[in-house]
Short mmCIF file of C-alpha atoms and ligand atoms in Angstrom, two decimals:
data_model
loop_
_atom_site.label_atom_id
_atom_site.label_comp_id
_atom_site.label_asym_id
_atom_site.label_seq_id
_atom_site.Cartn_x
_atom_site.Cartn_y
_atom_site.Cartn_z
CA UNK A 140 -1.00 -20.32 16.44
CA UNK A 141 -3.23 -21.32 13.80
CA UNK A 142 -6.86 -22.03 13.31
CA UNK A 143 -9.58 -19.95 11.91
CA UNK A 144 -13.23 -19.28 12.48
CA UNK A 145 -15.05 -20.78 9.17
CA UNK A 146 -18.15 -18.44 10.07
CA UNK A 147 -15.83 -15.67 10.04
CA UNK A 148 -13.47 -16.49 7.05
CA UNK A 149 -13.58 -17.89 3.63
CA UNK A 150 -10.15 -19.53 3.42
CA UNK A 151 -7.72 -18.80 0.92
CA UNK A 152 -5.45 -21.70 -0.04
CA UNK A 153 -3.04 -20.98 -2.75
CA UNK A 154 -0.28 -18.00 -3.27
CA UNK A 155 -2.23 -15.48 -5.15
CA UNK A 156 1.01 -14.92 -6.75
CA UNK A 157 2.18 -18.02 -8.02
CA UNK A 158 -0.21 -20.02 -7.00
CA UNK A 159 1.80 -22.68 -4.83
CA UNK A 160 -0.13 -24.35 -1.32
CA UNK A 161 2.84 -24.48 0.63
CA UNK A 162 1.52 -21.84 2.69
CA UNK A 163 3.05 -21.42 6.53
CA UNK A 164 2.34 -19.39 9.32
CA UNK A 165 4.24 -16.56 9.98
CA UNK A 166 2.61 -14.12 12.29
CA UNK A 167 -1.10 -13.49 13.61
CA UNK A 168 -3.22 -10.53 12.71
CA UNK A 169 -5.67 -9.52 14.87
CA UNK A 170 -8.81 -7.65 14.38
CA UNK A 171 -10.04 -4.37 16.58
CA UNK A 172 -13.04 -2.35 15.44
CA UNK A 173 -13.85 -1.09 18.94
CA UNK A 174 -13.77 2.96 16.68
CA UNK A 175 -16.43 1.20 14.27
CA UNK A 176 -18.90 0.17 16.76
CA UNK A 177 -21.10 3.94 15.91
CA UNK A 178 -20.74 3.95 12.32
CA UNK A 179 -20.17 0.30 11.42
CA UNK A 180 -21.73 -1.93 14.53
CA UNK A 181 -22.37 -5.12 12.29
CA UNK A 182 -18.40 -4.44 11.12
CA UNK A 183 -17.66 -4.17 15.16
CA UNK A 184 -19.50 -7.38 15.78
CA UNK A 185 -18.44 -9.93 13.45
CA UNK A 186 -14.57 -9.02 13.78
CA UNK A 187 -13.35 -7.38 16.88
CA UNK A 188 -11.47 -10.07 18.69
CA UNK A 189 -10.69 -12.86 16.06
CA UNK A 190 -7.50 -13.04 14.44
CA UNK A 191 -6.06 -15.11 11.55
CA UNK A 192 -2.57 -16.58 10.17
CA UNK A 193 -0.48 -14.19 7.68
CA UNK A 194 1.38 -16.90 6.06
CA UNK A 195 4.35 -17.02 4.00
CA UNK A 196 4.67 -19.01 0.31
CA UNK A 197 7.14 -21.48 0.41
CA UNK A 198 7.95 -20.57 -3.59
CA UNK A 199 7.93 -17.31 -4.00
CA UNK A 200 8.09 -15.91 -0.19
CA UNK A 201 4.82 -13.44 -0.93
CA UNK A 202 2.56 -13.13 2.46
CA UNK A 203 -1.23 -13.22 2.82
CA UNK A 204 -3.65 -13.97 4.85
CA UNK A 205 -5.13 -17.68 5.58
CA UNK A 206 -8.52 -16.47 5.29
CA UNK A 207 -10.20 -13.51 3.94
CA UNK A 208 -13.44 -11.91 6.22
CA UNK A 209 -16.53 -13.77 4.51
CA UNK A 210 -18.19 -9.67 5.53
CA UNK A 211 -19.52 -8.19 2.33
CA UNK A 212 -17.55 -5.31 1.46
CA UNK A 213 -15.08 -6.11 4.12
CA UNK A 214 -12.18 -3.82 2.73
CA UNK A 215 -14.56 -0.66 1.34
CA UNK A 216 -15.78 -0.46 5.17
CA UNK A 217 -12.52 -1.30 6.96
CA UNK A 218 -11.17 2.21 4.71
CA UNK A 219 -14.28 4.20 5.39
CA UNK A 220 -12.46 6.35 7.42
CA UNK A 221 -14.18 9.54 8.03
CA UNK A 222 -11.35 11.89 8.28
CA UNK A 223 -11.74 15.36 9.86
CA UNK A 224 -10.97 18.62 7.45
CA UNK A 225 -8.24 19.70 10.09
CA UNK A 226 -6.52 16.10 9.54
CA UNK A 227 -7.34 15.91 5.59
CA UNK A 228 -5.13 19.88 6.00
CA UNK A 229 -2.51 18.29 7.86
CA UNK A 230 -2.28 15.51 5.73
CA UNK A 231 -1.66 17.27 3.09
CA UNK A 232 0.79 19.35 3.85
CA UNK A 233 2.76 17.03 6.09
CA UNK A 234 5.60 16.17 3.45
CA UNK A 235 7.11 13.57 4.90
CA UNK A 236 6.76 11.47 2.04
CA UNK A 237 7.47 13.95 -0.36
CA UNK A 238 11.55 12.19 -0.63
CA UNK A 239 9.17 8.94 -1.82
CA UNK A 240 7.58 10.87 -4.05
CA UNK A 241 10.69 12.96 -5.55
CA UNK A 242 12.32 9.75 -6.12
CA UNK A 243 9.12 8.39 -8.14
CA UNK A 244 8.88 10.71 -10.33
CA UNK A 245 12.58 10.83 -11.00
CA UNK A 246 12.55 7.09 -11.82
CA UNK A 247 9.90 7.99 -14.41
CA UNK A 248 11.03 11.05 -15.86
CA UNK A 249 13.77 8.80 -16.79
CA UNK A 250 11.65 6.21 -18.79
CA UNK A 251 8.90 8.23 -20.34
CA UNK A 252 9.81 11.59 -22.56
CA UNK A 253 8.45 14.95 -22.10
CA UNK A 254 5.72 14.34 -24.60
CA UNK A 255 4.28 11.67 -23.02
CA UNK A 256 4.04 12.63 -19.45
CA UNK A 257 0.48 12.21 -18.76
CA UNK A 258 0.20 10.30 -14.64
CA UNK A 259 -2.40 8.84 -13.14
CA UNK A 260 -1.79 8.15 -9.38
CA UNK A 261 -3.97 5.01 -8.05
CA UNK A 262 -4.62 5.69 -4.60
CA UNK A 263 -4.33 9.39 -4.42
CA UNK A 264 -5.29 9.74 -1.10
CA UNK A 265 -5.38 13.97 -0.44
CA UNK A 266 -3.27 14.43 -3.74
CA UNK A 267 0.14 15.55 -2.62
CA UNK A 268 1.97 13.26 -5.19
CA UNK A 269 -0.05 14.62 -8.04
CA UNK A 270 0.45 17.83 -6.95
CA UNK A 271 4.30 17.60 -6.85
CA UNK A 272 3.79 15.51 -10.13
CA UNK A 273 2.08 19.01 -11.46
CA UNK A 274 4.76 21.03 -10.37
CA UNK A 275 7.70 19.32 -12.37
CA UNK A 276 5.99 19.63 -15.21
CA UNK A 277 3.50 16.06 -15.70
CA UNK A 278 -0.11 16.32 -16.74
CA UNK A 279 -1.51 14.44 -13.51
CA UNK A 280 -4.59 13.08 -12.39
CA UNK A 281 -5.52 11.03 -9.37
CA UNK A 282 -7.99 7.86 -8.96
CA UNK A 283 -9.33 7.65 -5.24
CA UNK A 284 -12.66 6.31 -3.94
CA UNK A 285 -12.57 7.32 -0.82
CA UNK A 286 -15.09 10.35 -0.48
CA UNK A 287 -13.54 12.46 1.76
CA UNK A 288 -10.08 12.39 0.43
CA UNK A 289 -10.73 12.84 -3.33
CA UNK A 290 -12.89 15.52 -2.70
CA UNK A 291 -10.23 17.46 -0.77
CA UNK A 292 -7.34 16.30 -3.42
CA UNK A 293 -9.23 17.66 -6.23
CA UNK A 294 -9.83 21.18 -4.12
CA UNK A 295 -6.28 21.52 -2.69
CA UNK A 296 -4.41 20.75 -6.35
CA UNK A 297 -6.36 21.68 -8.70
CA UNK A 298 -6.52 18.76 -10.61
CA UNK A 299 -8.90 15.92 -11.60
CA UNK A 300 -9.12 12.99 -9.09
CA UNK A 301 -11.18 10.58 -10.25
CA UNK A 302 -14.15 8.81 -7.77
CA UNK A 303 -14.25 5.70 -9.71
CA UNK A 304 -13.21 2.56 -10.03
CA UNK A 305 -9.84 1.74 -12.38
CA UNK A 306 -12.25 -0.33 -15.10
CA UNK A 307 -13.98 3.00 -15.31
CA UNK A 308 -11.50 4.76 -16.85
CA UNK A 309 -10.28 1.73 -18.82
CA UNK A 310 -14.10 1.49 -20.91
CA UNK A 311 -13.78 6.07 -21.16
CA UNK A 312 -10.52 5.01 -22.78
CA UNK A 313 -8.20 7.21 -20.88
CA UNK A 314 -4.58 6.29 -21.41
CA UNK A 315 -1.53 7.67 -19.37
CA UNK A 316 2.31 7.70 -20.04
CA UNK A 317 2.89 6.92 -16.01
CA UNK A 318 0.17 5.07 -13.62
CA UNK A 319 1.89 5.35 -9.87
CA UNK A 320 1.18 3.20 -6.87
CA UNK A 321 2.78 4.09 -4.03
CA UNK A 322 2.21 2.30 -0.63
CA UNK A 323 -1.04 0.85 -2.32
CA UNK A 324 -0.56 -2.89 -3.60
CA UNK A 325 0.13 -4.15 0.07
CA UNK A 326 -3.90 -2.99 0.83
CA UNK A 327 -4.80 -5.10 -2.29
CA UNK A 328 -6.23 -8.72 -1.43
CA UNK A 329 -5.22 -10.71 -4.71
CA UNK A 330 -2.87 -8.12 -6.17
CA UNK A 331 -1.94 -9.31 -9.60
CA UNK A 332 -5.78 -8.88 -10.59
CA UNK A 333 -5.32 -5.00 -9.90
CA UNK A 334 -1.80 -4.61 -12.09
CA UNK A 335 -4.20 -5.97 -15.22
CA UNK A 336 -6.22 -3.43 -14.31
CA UNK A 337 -3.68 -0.93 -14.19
CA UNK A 338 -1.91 -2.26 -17.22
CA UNK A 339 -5.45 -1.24 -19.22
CA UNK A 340 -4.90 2.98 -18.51
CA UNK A 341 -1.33 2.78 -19.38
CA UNK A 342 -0.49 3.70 -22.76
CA UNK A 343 1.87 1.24 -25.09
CA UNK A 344 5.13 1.78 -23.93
CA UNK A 345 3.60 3.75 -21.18
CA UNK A 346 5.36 2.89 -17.29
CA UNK A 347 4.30 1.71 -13.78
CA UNK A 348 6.07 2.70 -10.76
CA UNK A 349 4.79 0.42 -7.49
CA UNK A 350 6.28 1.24 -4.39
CA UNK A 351 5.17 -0.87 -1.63
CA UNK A 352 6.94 -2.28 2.04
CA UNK A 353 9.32 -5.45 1.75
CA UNK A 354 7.42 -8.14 3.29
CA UNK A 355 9.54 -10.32 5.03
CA UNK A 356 12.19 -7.34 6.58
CA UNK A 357 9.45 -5.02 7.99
CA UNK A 358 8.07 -8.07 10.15
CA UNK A 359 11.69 -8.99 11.13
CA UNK A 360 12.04 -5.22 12.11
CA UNK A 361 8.54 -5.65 14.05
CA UNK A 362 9.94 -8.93 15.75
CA UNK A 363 13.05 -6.47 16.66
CA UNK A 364 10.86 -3.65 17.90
CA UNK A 365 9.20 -6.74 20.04
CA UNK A 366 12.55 -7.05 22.05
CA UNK A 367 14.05 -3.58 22.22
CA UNK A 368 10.51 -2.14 23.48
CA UNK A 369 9.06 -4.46 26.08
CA UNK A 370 5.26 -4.94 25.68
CA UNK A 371 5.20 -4.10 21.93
CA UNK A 372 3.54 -6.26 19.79
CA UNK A 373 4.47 -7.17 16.71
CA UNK A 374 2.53 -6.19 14.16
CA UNK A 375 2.30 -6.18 10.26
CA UNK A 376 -1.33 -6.92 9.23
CA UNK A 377 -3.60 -6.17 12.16
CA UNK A 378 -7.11 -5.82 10.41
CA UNK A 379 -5.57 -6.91 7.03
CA UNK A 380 -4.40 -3.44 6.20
CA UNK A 381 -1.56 -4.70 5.01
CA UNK A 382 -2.80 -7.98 2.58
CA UNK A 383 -0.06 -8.71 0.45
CA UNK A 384 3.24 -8.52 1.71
CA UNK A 385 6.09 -8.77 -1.00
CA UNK A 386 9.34 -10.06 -2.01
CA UNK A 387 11.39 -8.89 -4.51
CA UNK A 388 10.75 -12.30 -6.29
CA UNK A 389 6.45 -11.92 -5.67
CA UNK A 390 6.91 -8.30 -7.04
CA UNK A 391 8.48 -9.20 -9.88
CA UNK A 392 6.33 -12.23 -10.84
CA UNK A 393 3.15 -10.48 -10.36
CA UNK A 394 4.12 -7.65 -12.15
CA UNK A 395 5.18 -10.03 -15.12
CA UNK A 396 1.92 -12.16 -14.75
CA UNK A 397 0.23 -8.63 -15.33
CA UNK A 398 2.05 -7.70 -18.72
CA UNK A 399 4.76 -5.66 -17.89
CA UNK A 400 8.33 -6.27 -19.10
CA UNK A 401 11.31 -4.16 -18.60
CA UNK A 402 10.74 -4.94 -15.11
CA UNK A 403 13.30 -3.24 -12.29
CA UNK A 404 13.14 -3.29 -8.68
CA UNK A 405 15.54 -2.08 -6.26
CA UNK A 406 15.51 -0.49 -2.26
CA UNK A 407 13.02 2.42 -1.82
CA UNK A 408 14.34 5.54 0.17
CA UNK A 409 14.57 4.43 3.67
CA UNK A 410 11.53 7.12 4.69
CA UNK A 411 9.38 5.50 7.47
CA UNK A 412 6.99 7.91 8.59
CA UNK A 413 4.31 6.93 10.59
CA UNK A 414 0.59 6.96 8.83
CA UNK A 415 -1.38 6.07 11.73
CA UNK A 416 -4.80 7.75 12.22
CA UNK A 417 -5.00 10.02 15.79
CA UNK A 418 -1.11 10.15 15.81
CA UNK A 419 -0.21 13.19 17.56
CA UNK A 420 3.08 15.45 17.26
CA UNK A 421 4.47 13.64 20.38
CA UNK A 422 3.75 9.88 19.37
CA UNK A 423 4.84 11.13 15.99
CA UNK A 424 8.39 11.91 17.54
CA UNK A 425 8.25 8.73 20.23
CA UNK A 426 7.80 6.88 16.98
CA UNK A 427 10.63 7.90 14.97
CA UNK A 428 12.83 7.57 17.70
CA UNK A 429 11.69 4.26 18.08
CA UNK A 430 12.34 3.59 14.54
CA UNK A 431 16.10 4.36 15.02
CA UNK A 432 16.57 2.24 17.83
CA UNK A 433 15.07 -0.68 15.45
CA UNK A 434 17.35 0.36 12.98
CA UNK A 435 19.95 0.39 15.13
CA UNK A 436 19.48 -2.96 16.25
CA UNK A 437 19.35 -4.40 12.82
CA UNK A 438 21.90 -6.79 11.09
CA UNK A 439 24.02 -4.37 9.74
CA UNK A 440 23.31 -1.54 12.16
CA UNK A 441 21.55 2.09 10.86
CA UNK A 442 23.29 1.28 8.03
CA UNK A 443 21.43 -1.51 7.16
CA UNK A 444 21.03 -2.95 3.75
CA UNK A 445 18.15 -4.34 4.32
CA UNK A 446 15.55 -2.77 2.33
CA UNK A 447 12.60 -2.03 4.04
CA UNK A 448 10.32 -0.90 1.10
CA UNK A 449 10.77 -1.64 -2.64
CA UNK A 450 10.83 0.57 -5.50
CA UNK A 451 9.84 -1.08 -9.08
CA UNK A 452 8.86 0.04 -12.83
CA UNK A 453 8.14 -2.07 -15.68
CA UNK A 454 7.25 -0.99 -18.68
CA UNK A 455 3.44 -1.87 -20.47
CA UNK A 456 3.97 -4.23 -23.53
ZN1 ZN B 194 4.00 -17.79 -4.16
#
């Protein structure tokens, strides 16, 4: 374990939550763009093949990477993903997140009065959480900059999704009651950086809702899957799609460090669909059965306390 090609990598050598260098290895991610090598060969080149450290903070328990590609652009081309209409359709209507998103808006429709319930949903993707938002009753609007997907959010709901970046809004002065990030901040390199941003479109007194995986647990459920399923590999940051991986303690700092007060954070609904491009029905199913085996297997059994994503709000001072 260990080491890291300095062409490749610009190290990064403190928590980017709480800044402590007690940083140590906990697993490897390893990088495969074998699908980019037609639309992104340079992307192909530099990275298929290496790998790098996720390590852990010895303070705070938040995981990151030991090195960050030294690519330009590394993250806007890693999520140029050139989705088919067909998938964009299935996407969108797959509702297998829709319990996540029930239980979001719930949480926030018991903070912020009828009056104020303007949402902005960072990270839209094809708009089916502003769309439920919509239907009980918010004003809603989603921010993604992905081409593809924004264009098909805005068509299938109706409403405004935003092609732009956060500090866009901010300087057109839009304000919202509710900014939602769901499965989002673990994609972020250097996390508490975005929360500022996202603290400048909520309104005073306005709320954030983050939802994002529980560091720590989902790689002990990978290491789990490792040993009921031989040959699988562990994996929790392959590519760096995952970037930041949170405790409850790292949530909770970096959503302080941001501005936000109020601050509560408890287990998400256990709902653990797959979101893997080119996943068919049948992997889909092999998957989830998969998934309760894991579960199964777990301290605790299926009825595990272990929380495998967190839910959190805090409230813009
Ligand atoms: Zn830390």
């Amino acid at each position: 374990m260990g080491g890291m090609n300095e062409a490749r990598f610009d190290p990064v050598t403190a928590c980017w939550i709480c800044g402590e260098r007690r940083l140590s290895p906990v697993a490897r991610a390893i990088f495969e763009f074998s699908n980019y090598a037609g639309q992104d060969p340079e992307l192909h080149a530099a990275l298929t093949g290496e790998s790098i450290d996720l390590v852990r903070c010895a303070d705070c328990g938040f995981g990151q990477p030991a090195g960050l590609p030294s690519l330009p652009d590394y993250f806007g081309r890693m999520y140029d993903q050139r989705w088919s209409a067909e998938w964009l359709e299935a996407e969108f209507h797959d509702g297998t997140k829709d319990l996540i998103f029930h239980e979001v808006l719930r949480g926030l429709q018991r903070r912020v009065p009828p009056s104020e319930r303007t949402l902005l949903d960072l990270g839209a993707h094809v708009g089916r959480l502003i769309h439920l938002a919509a239907q009980s009753g918010w004003r809603a609007e989603g921010i993604e900059l992905n081409p593809r997907t924004s264009a098909y959010a805005e068509q299938a709901t109706g409403l405004k999704v935003h092609r732009a970046d956060l500090r866009d809004l901010v300087a057109e002065g839009r304000r919202y009651g509710a900014v939602t990030l769901v499965d989002v901040l673990e994609h972020i390199a250097e996390p508490v950086d975005a929360l500022r941003g996202v603290h400048g479109v909520i309104a005073p007194g306005g709320w954030i809702a983050v939802k994002v995986p529980h560091g720590p647990n989902q790689l002990m459920k990978e290491r789990i899957r490792g040993r009921v399923f031989r040959g699988y590999r562990p994996t929790v940051a392959d590519n760096l799609v995952h970037v930041s991986h949170f405790t409850p303690r790292a949530l909770r700092m970096a959503m302080e460090q941001a501005g936000f007060a109020d601050i509560d954070i408890r287990p998400a609904v256990p709902v653990v669909p797959p979101q893997r491009p080119g996943m068919g029905r049948a992997a889909r199913v092999a998957f989830l059965r998969g998934t309760a085996a894991v579960a199964a297997a777990l301290p605790g059994g299926a009825k595990s306390p272990l929380a495998m994503n967190l839910q959190a709000y805090g409230r813009r001072v």
